[in-house]
PDB file of C-alpha atoms in Angstrom:
ATOM      1  CA  GLU A 136     105.258 103.376 118.945  1.00 65.00           C
ATOM      2  CA  THR A 137     102.226 101.088 118.907  1.00 71.00           C
ATOM      3  CA  GLY A 138     101.076 101.644 122.483  1.00 87.00           C
ATOM      4  CA  VAL A 139     101.509  97.939 123.212  1.00 94.00           C
ATOM      5  CA  THR A 140     103.882  97.252 126.084  1.00 95.00           C
ATOM      6  CA  GLN A 141     105.413  94.011 127.329  1.00 96.00           C
ATOM      7  CA  SER A 142     107.282  93.062 130.466  1.00 96.00           C
ATOM      8  CA  PRO A 143     109.861  92.002 131.255  1.00 96.00           C
ATOM      9  CA  THR A 144     112.199  92.803 128.361  1.00 95.00           C
ATOM     10  CA  HIS A 145     114.498  89.885 129.049  1.00 96.00           C
ATOM     11  CA  LEU A 146     114.174  86.823 131.236  1.00 96.00           C
ATOM     12  CA  ILE A 147     116.440  83.890 132.044  1.00 98.00           C
ATOM     13  CA  LYS A 148     114.964  80.702 133.476  1.00 97.00           C
ATOM     14  CA  THR A 149     116.107  77.148 133.955  1.00 98.00           C
ATOM     15  CA  ARG A 150     114.502  74.046 132.520  1.00 97.00           C
ATOM     16  CA  GLY A 151     111.419  72.908 134.442  1.00 97.00           C
ATOM     17  CA  GLN A 152     110.610  76.334 135.853  1.00 98.00           C
ATOM     18  CA  GLN A 153     107.485  78.355 135.163  1.00 98.00           C
ATOM     19  CA  VAL A 154     107.312  81.848 133.642  1.00 98.00           C
ATOM     20  CA  THR A 155     104.706  84.595 133.296  1.00 98.00           C
ATOM     21  CA  LEU A 156     104.940  87.245 130.610  1.00 98.00           C
ATOM     22  CA  ARG A 157     102.767  90.348 130.547  1.00 98.00           C
ATOM     23  CA  CYS A 158     101.245  92.518 127.861  1.00 97.00           C
ATOM     24  CA  SER A 159      99.276  95.752 127.938  1.00 95.00           C
ATOM     25  CA  SER A 160      97.234  96.302 124.824  1.00 90.00           C
ATOM     26  CA  GLN A 161      96.677  99.484 122.896  1.00 86.00           C
ATOM     27  CA  SER A 162      93.861 101.676 124.157  1.00 83.00           C
ATOM     28  CA  GLY A 163      90.521 100.670 122.642  1.00 83.00           C
ATOM     29  CA  HIS A 164      91.663  97.183 121.638  1.00 87.00           C
ATOM     30  CA  ASN A 165      89.838  94.149 123.066  1.00 88.00           C
ATOM     31  CA  THR A 166      91.830  91.362 121.417  1.00 90.00           C
ATOM     32  CA  VAL A 167      95.297  90.132 122.331  1.00 92.00           C
ATOM     33  CA  SER A 168      97.297  87.532 120.437  1.00 93.00           C
ATOM     34  CA  TRP A 169     100.546  85.884 121.486  1.00 96.00           C
ATOM     35  CA  TYR A 170     103.287  84.681 119.166  1.00 97.00           C
ATOM     36  CA  GLN A 171     106.546  82.807 119.656  1.00 97.00           C
ATOM     37  CA  GLN A 172     109.478  83.701 117.431  1.00 96.00           C
ATOM     38  CA  ALA A 173     112.474  81.392 117.462  1.00 94.00           C
ATOM     39  CA  LEU A 174     115.803  82.764 116.287  1.00 91.00           C
ATOM     40  CA  GLY A 175     115.876  83.196 112.522  1.00 89.00           C
ATOM     41  CA  GLN A 176     112.215  82.240 112.082  1.00 92.00           C
ATOM     42  CA  GLY A 177     108.945  84.046 111.590  1.00 93.00           C
ATOM     43  CA  PRO A 178     106.555  84.372 114.536  1.00 95.00           C
ATOM     44  CA  GLN A 179     104.223  81.467 115.228  1.00 95.00           C
ATOM     45  CA  PHE A 180     100.718  81.957 116.625  1.00 94.00           C
ATOM     46  CA  ILE A 181     100.220  80.626 120.171  1.00 97.00           C
ATOM     47  CA  PHE A 182      96.695  81.788 121.035  1.00 94.00           C
ATOM     48  CA  GLN A 183      94.310  84.718 121.053  1.00 92.00           C
ATOM     49  CA  TYR A 184      92.053  86.231 123.698  1.00 92.00           C
ATOM     50  CA  TYR A 185      88.936  88.229 122.948  1.00 88.00           C
ATOM     51  CA  ARG A 186      86.997  89.862 125.774  1.00 86.00           C
ATOM     52  CA  GLU A 187      88.677  87.635 128.383  1.00 89.00           C
ATOM     53  CA  GLU A 188      88.009  84.355 126.560  1.00 91.00           C
ATOM     54  CA  GLU A 189      90.443  82.248 124.534  1.00 91.00           C
ATOM     55  CA  ASN A 190      88.962  82.210 121.035  1.00 87.00           C
ATOM     56  CA  GLY A 191      91.716  80.575 119.036  1.00 89.00           C
ATOM     57  CA  ARG A 192      94.809  78.488 119.593  1.00 93.00           C
ATOM     58  CA  GLY A 193      97.798  77.417 117.540  1.00 92.00           C
ATOM     59  CA  ASN A 194      99.771  74.197 117.688  1.00 93.00           C
ATOM     60  CA  PHE A 195     101.197  74.647 121.177  1.00 96.00           C
ATOM     61  CA  PRO A 196     100.881  72.239 124.132  1.00 96.00           C
ATOM     62  CA  PRO A 197      98.621  72.931 127.133  1.00 96.00           C
ATOM     63  CA  ARG A 198     101.571  74.033 129.252  1.00 97.00           C
ATOM     64  CA  PHE A 199     101.238  77.297 127.327  1.00 98.00           C
ATOM     65  CA  SER A 200      98.264  79.084 128.873  1.00 97.00           C
ATOM     66  CA  GLY A 201      97.012  82.607 129.138  1.00 96.00           C
ATOM     67  CA  LEU A 202      94.678  85.090 130.698  1.00 95.00           C
ATOM     68  CA  GLN A 203      93.062  88.298 129.630  1.00 94.00           C
ATOM     69  CA  PHE A 204      91.870  90.787 132.224  1.00 93.00           C
ATOM     70  CA  PRO A 205      88.882  93.190 132.191  1.00 91.00           C
ATOM     71  CA  ASN A 206      91.186  96.028 131.099  1.00 88.00           C
ATOM     72  CA  TYR A 207      92.216  93.765 128.168  1.00 87.00           C
ATOM     73  CA  SER A 208      95.787  93.353 129.353  1.00 92.00           C
ATOM     74  CA  SER A 209      97.044  89.786 129.132  1.00 96.00           C
ATOM     75  CA  GLU A 210      99.437  87.198 130.530  1.00 97.00           C
ATOM     76  CA  LEU A 211     101.185  84.278 128.904  1.00 98.00           C
ATOM     77  CA  ASN A 212     102.159  81.468 131.273  1.00 98.00           C
ATOM     78  CA  VAL A 213     104.504  78.665 130.363  1.00 98.00           C
ATOM     79  CA  ASN A 214     104.937  75.721 132.730  1.00 97.00           C
ATOM     80  CA  ALA A 215     107.678  73.096 132.803  1.00 97.00           C
ATOM     81  CA  LEU A 216     110.004  75.143 130.615  1.00 98.00           C
ATOM     82  CA  GLU A 217     112.027  73.327 127.983  1.00 97.00           C
ATOM     83  CA  LEU A 218     115.193  74.462 126.224  1.00 97.00           C
ATOM     84  CA  ASP A 219     113.215  74.896 122.962  1.00 96.00           C
ATOM     85  CA  ASP A 220     111.004  77.487 124.651  1.00 98.00           C
ATOM     86  CA  SER A 221     113.882  79.949 124.327  1.00 98.00           C
ATOM     87  CA  ALA A 222     112.515  82.572 121.952  1.00 97.00           C
ATOM     88  CA  LEU A 223     111.161  86.081 121.552  1.00 97.00           C
ATOM     89  CA  TYR A 224     107.564  86.227 122.752  1.00 98.00           C
ATOM     90  CA  LEU A 225     105.435  88.847 121.089  1.00 97.00           C
ATOM     91  CA  CYS A 226     101.980  90.042 121.939  1.00 96.00           C
ATOM     92  CA  ALA A 227      99.772  91.937 119.549  1.00 94.00           C
ATOM     93  CA  SER A 228      96.598  93.862 120.158  1.00 91.00           C
ATOM     94  CA  SER A 229      93.746  94.516 117.780  1.00 87.00           C
ATOM     95  CA  SER A 230      90.031  95.151 117.802  1.00 81.00           C
ATOM     96  CA  GLY A 231      87.130  93.068 116.697  1.00 67.00           C
ATOM     97  CA  GLY A 232      87.681  89.488 117.845  1.00 57.00           C
ATOM     98  CA  ALA A 233      86.997  87.613 114.636  1.00 53.00           C
ATOM     99  CA  GLY A 234      87.672  90.607 112.437  1.00 53.00           C
ATOM    100  CA  THR A 235      90.512  91.122 110.039  1.00 57.00           C
ATOM    101  CA  ASP A 236      92.061  94.260 111.415  1.00 74.00           C
ATOM    102  CA  THR A 237      95.709  95.120 111.746  1.00 85.00           C
ATOM    103  CA  GLN A 238      97.531  93.632 114.739  1.00 88.00           C
ATOM    104  CA  TYR A 239      99.878  95.992 116.576  1.00 90.00           C
ATOM    105  CA  PHE A 240     102.853  94.335 118.191  1.00 93.00           C
ATOM    106  CA  GLY A 241     104.719  95.085 121.369  1.00 95.00           C
ATOM    107  CA  PRO A 242     108.539  95.062 121.628  1.00 94.00           C
ATOM    108  CA  GLY A 243     108.631  91.464 122.859  1.00 96.00           C
ATOM    109  CA  THR A 244     110.079  89.539 125.783  1.00 97.00           C
ATOM    110  CA  ARG A 245     113.288  87.599 125.137  1.00 96.00           C
ATOM    111  CA  LEU A 246     113.139  84.341 127.117  1.00 98.00           C
ATOM    112  CA  THR A 247     116.237  82.231 127.564  1.00 97.00           C
ATOM    113  CA  VAL A 248     115.892  78.768 129.090  1.00 98.00           C
ATOM    114  CA  LEU A 249     119.100  77.210 130.410  1.00 96.00           C
TER     115      LEU A 249
ATOM    116  CA  SER B 188     104.345  75.531 110.361  1.00 45.00           C
ATOM    117  CA  GLN B 189     105.050  78.551 108.185  1.00 51.00           C
ATOM    118  CA  GLN B 190     102.413  79.416 105.598  1.00 61.00           C
ATOM    119  CA  GLY B 191     104.430  81.881 103.609  1.00 68.00           C
ATOM    120  CA  GLU B 192     107.797  81.822 102.014  1.00 81.00           C
ATOM    121  CA  GLU B 193     109.634  85.043 101.322  1.00 85.00           C
ATOM    122  CA  ASP B 194     112.048  85.386  98.473  1.00 87.00           C
ATOM    123  CA  PRO B 195     114.870  86.240  98.564  1.00 92.00           C
ATOM    124  CA  GLN B 196     115.958  85.205 102.058  1.00 92.00           C
ATOM    125  CA  ALA B 197     118.502  88.029 102.040  1.00 95.00           C
ATOM    126  CA  LEU B 198     118.928  91.134  99.897  1.00 96.00           C
ATOM    127  CA  SER B 199     121.808  93.616  99.861  1.00 97.00           C
ATOM    128  CA  ILE B 200     121.478  96.915  97.975  1.00 96.00           C
ATOM    129  CA  GLN B 201     122.835 100.478  97.929  1.00 97.00           C
ATOM    130  CA  GLU B 202     120.976 103.518  99.205  1.00 97.00           C
ATOM    131  CA  GLY B 203     118.699 104.954  96.538  1.00 97.00           C
ATOM    132  CA  GLU B 204     118.043 101.608  94.879  1.00 97.00           C
ATOM    133  CA  ASN B 205     114.692  99.838  94.942  1.00 97.00           C
ATOM    134  CA  ALA B 206     114.148  96.663  96.946  1.00 97.00           C
ATOM    135  CA  THR B 207     111.618  94.026  95.949  1.00 97.00           C
ATOM    136  CA  MET B 208     110.578  91.169  98.203  1.00 96.00           C
ATOM    137  CA  ASN B 209     108.189  88.398  97.277  1.00 96.00           C
ATOM    138  CA  CYS B 210     105.902  86.251  99.379  1.00 95.00           C
ATOM    139  CA  SER B 211     104.045  83.097  98.476  1.00 94.00           C
ATOM    140  CA  TYR B 212     101.369  81.429 100.575  1.00 93.00           C
ATOM    141  CA  LYS B 213      99.319  78.266 100.457  1.00 91.00           C
ATOM    142  CA  THR B 214      95.712  78.768 101.589  1.00 89.00           C
ATOM    143  CA  SER B 215      92.883  81.254 101.072  1.00 89.00           C
ATOM    144  CA  ILE B 216      93.234  84.496 103.007  1.00 89.00           C
ATOM    145  CA  ASN B 217      91.232  87.447 104.299  1.00 88.00           C
ATOM    146  CA  ASN B 218      94.143  89.809 103.933  1.00 90.00           C
ATOM    147  CA  LEU B 219      97.918  89.905 103.726  1.00 93.00           C
ATOM    148  CA  GLN B 220     100.064  92.173 105.866  1.00 93.00           C
ATOM    149  CA  TRP B 221     103.701  93.193 105.692  1.00 95.00           C
ATOM    150  CA  TYR B 222     105.730  93.856 108.811  1.00 95.00           C
ATOM    151  CA  ARG B 223     109.253  95.116 109.482  1.00 96.00           C
ATOM    152  CA  GLN B 224     111.448  93.918 112.349  1.00 96.00           C
ATOM    153  CA  ASN B 225     114.668  95.558 113.471  1.00 92.00           C
ATOM    154  CA  SER B 226     117.307  93.404 115.162  1.00 83.00           C
ATOM    155  CA  GLY B 227     114.954  90.850 116.737  1.00 71.00           C
ATOM    156  CA  ARG B 228     112.723  93.449 118.310  1.00 83.00           C
ATOM    157  CA  GLY B 229     108.975  94.041 117.927  1.00 87.00           C
ATOM    158  CA  LEU B 230     107.208  93.975 114.593  1.00 93.00           C
ATOM    159  CA  VAL B 231     106.167  97.219 112.943  1.00 94.00           C
ATOM    160  CA  HIS B 232     103.102  97.078 110.732  1.00 93.00           C
ATOM    161  CA  LEU B 233     103.745  98.463 107.248  1.00 96.00           C
ATOM    162  CA  ILE B 234     100.712  97.818 105.108  1.00 95.00           C
ATOM    163  CA  LEU B 235      97.604  95.636 104.837  1.00 93.00           C
ATOM    164  CA  ILE B 236      96.094  94.541 101.551  1.00 95.00           C
ATOM    165  CA  ARG B 237      92.718  92.819 101.476  1.00 92.00           C
ATOM    166  CA  SER B 238      92.003  89.767  99.344  1.00 92.00           C
ATOM    167  CA  ASN B 239      89.828  91.798  96.934  1.00 94.00           C
ATOM    168  CA  GLU B 240      92.568  94.390  96.359  1.00 96.00           C
ATOM    169  CA  ARG B 241      95.355  94.071  93.804  1.00 97.00           C
ATOM    170  CA  GLU B 242      97.690  96.950  94.662  1.00 98.00           C
ATOM    171  CA  LYS B 243      98.236  99.359  97.501  1.00 97.00           C
ATOM    172  CA  HIS B 244     100.630 102.229  98.140  1.00 97.00           C
ATOM    173  CA  SER B 245     101.895 103.827 101.310  1.00 95.00           C
ATOM    174  CA  GLY B 246     104.673 106.398 101.002  1.00 96.00           C
ATOM    175  CA  ARG B 247     107.671 104.618  99.449  1.00 97.00           C
ATOM    176  CA  LEU B 248     105.961 101.232  99.746  1.00 97.00           C
ATOM    177  CA  ARG B 249     104.021  99.466  97.026  1.00 98.00           C
ATOM    178  CA  VAL B 250     102.348  96.126  97.651  1.00 98.00           C
ATOM    179  CA  THR B 251     100.725  93.891  95.077  1.00 98.00           C
ATOM    180  CA  LEU B 252      98.582  90.833  95.649  1.00 97.00           C
ATOM    181  CA  ASP B 253      97.774  88.072  93.169  1.00 97.00           C
ATOM    182  CA  THR B 254      95.334  85.680  94.805  1.00 95.00           C
ATOM    183  CA  SER B 255      95.260  83.407  91.741  1.00 95.00           C
ATOM    184  CA  LYS B 256      98.993  82.797  92.185  1.00 95.00           C
ATOM    185  CA  LYS B 257      98.850  83.079  95.986  1.00 95.00           C
ATOM    186  CA  SER B 258     101.643  85.611  95.956  1.00 96.00           C
ATOM    187  CA  SER B 259     102.431  89.143  97.009  1.00 97.00           C
ATOM    188  CA  SER B 260     105.300  91.528  96.530  1.00 97.00           C
ATOM    189  CA  LEU B 261     106.613  94.461  98.532  1.00 98.00           C
ATOM    190  CA  LEU B 262     108.532  97.184  96.719  1.00 98.00           C
ATOM    191  CA  ILE B 263     110.492  99.779  98.678  1.00 98.00           C
ATOM    192  CA  THR B 264     111.535 102.630  96.424  1.00 97.00           C
ATOM    193  CA  ALA B 265     114.550 104.891  96.944  1.00 97.00           C
ATOM    194  CA  SER B 266     115.771 102.795  99.865  1.00 97.00           C
ATOM    195  CA  ARG B 267     117.612 104.303 102.834  1.00 97.00           C
ATOM    196  CA  ALA B 268     120.049 102.833 105.324  1.00 96.00           C
ATOM    197  CA  ALA B 269     117.252 103.056 107.921  1.00 95.00           C
ATOM    198  CA  ASP B 270     115.265 100.510 105.864  1.00 97.00           C
ATOM    199  CA  THR B 271     117.773  97.842 106.931  1.00 97.00           C
ATOM    200  CA  ALA B 272     115.643  95.242 108.741  1.00 97.00           C
ATOM    201  CA  SER B 273     113.879  91.910 108.304  1.00 96.00           C
ATOM    202  CA  TYR B 274     110.589  92.018 106.425  1.00 97.00           C
ATOM    203  CA  PHE B 275     107.805  89.499 106.953  1.00 96.00           C
ATOM    204  CA  CYS B 276     104.602  88.827 105.142  1.00 95.00           C
ATOM    205  CA  ALA B 277     101.715  87.552 107.238  1.00 93.00           C
ATOM    206  CA  THR B 278      98.443  86.153 106.022  1.00 92.00           C
ATOM    207  CA  ALA B 279      95.191  86.473 107.947  1.00 88.00           C
ATOM    208  CA  VAL B 280      93.530  83.133 107.380  1.00 83.00           C
ATOM    209  CA  PRO B 281      89.731  82.778 107.627  1.00 78.00           C
ATOM    210  CA  THR B 282      89.581  80.801 110.870  1.00 76.00           C
ATOM    211  CA  GLY B 283      86.933  82.814 112.712  1.00 73.00           C
ATOM    212  CA  PHE B 284      89.562  84.537 114.791  1.00 76.00           C
ATOM    213  CA  GLN B 285      92.523  86.778 114.019  1.00 74.00           C
ATOM    214  CA  LYS B 286      95.385  84.408 113.365  1.00 84.00           C
ATOM    215  CA  LEU B 287      98.351  85.708 111.403  1.00 90.00           C
ATOM    216  CA  VAL B 288     100.535  83.130 109.696  1.00 91.00           C
ATOM    217  CA  PHE B 289     104.002  84.499 109.047  1.00 93.00           C
ATOM    218  CA  GLY B 290     106.549  83.672 106.417  1.00 89.00           C
ATOM    219  CA  THR B 291     110.234  83.134 107.010  1.00 89.00           C
ATOM    220  CA  GLY B 292     111.263  86.719 106.295  1.00 93.00           C
ATOM    221  CA  THR B 293     113.645  88.603 104.021  1.00 95.00           C
ATOM    222  CA  ARG B 294     116.715  90.245 105.570  1.00 95.00           C
ATOM    223  CA  LEU B 295     117.341  93.547 103.804  1.00 97.00           C
ATOM    224  CA  LEU B 296     120.670  95.359 104.094  1.00 97.00           C
ATOM    225  CA  VAL B 297     120.875  98.862 102.647  1.00 97.00           C
ATOM    226  CA  SER B 298     124.411 100.221 102.487  1.00 96.00           C
ATOM    227  CA  PRO B 299     125.150 103.973 102.466  1.00 92.00           C
TER     228      PRO B 299
END
């Protein structure tokens, strides 16, 4: 167990809807990263939050947005859902912002878009 | 896009045998990490090797890193059925923030 939790476990939405996924980071960690993992692929980096600020972003459109709260928990919001957004969404917590420490992953949220 | 490529894509062995997985990557890195994933669930961190290290051990795991060839290998010795999972290498690229770039994974099946 990494101490990183995510909710919900599974989610089904229809195209065009909006979704919010949640992540609680491991105690003592101030950095949260989000990844999207399509079926049969490796995870792809969406963005990272450090001390409530976005400090890095991958190749994802602006309809993917996030928040980090003072307790370092985080949300991933996706607007105008598309069928290709169906994937496992993983959050990972770590310490140090720009450091090179290990990232500890949560169990993921499986999103299905119909 | 994926930075790393794991080889082989799938590996099937018997309990007690050793399993070797290879990873190649394209750019300079701060470190390289190996993760395990069971049945599409969360990733479990196995081992981290820094760019100035050449070999690292953790229990039954041995990782090597060759930065001149931009490659790494993961050896699992005396494999068990519980080792059945997908294994991913992930490189921490020097971007100023902690971005992991994952490979495509190796699916390992260990039969009793």
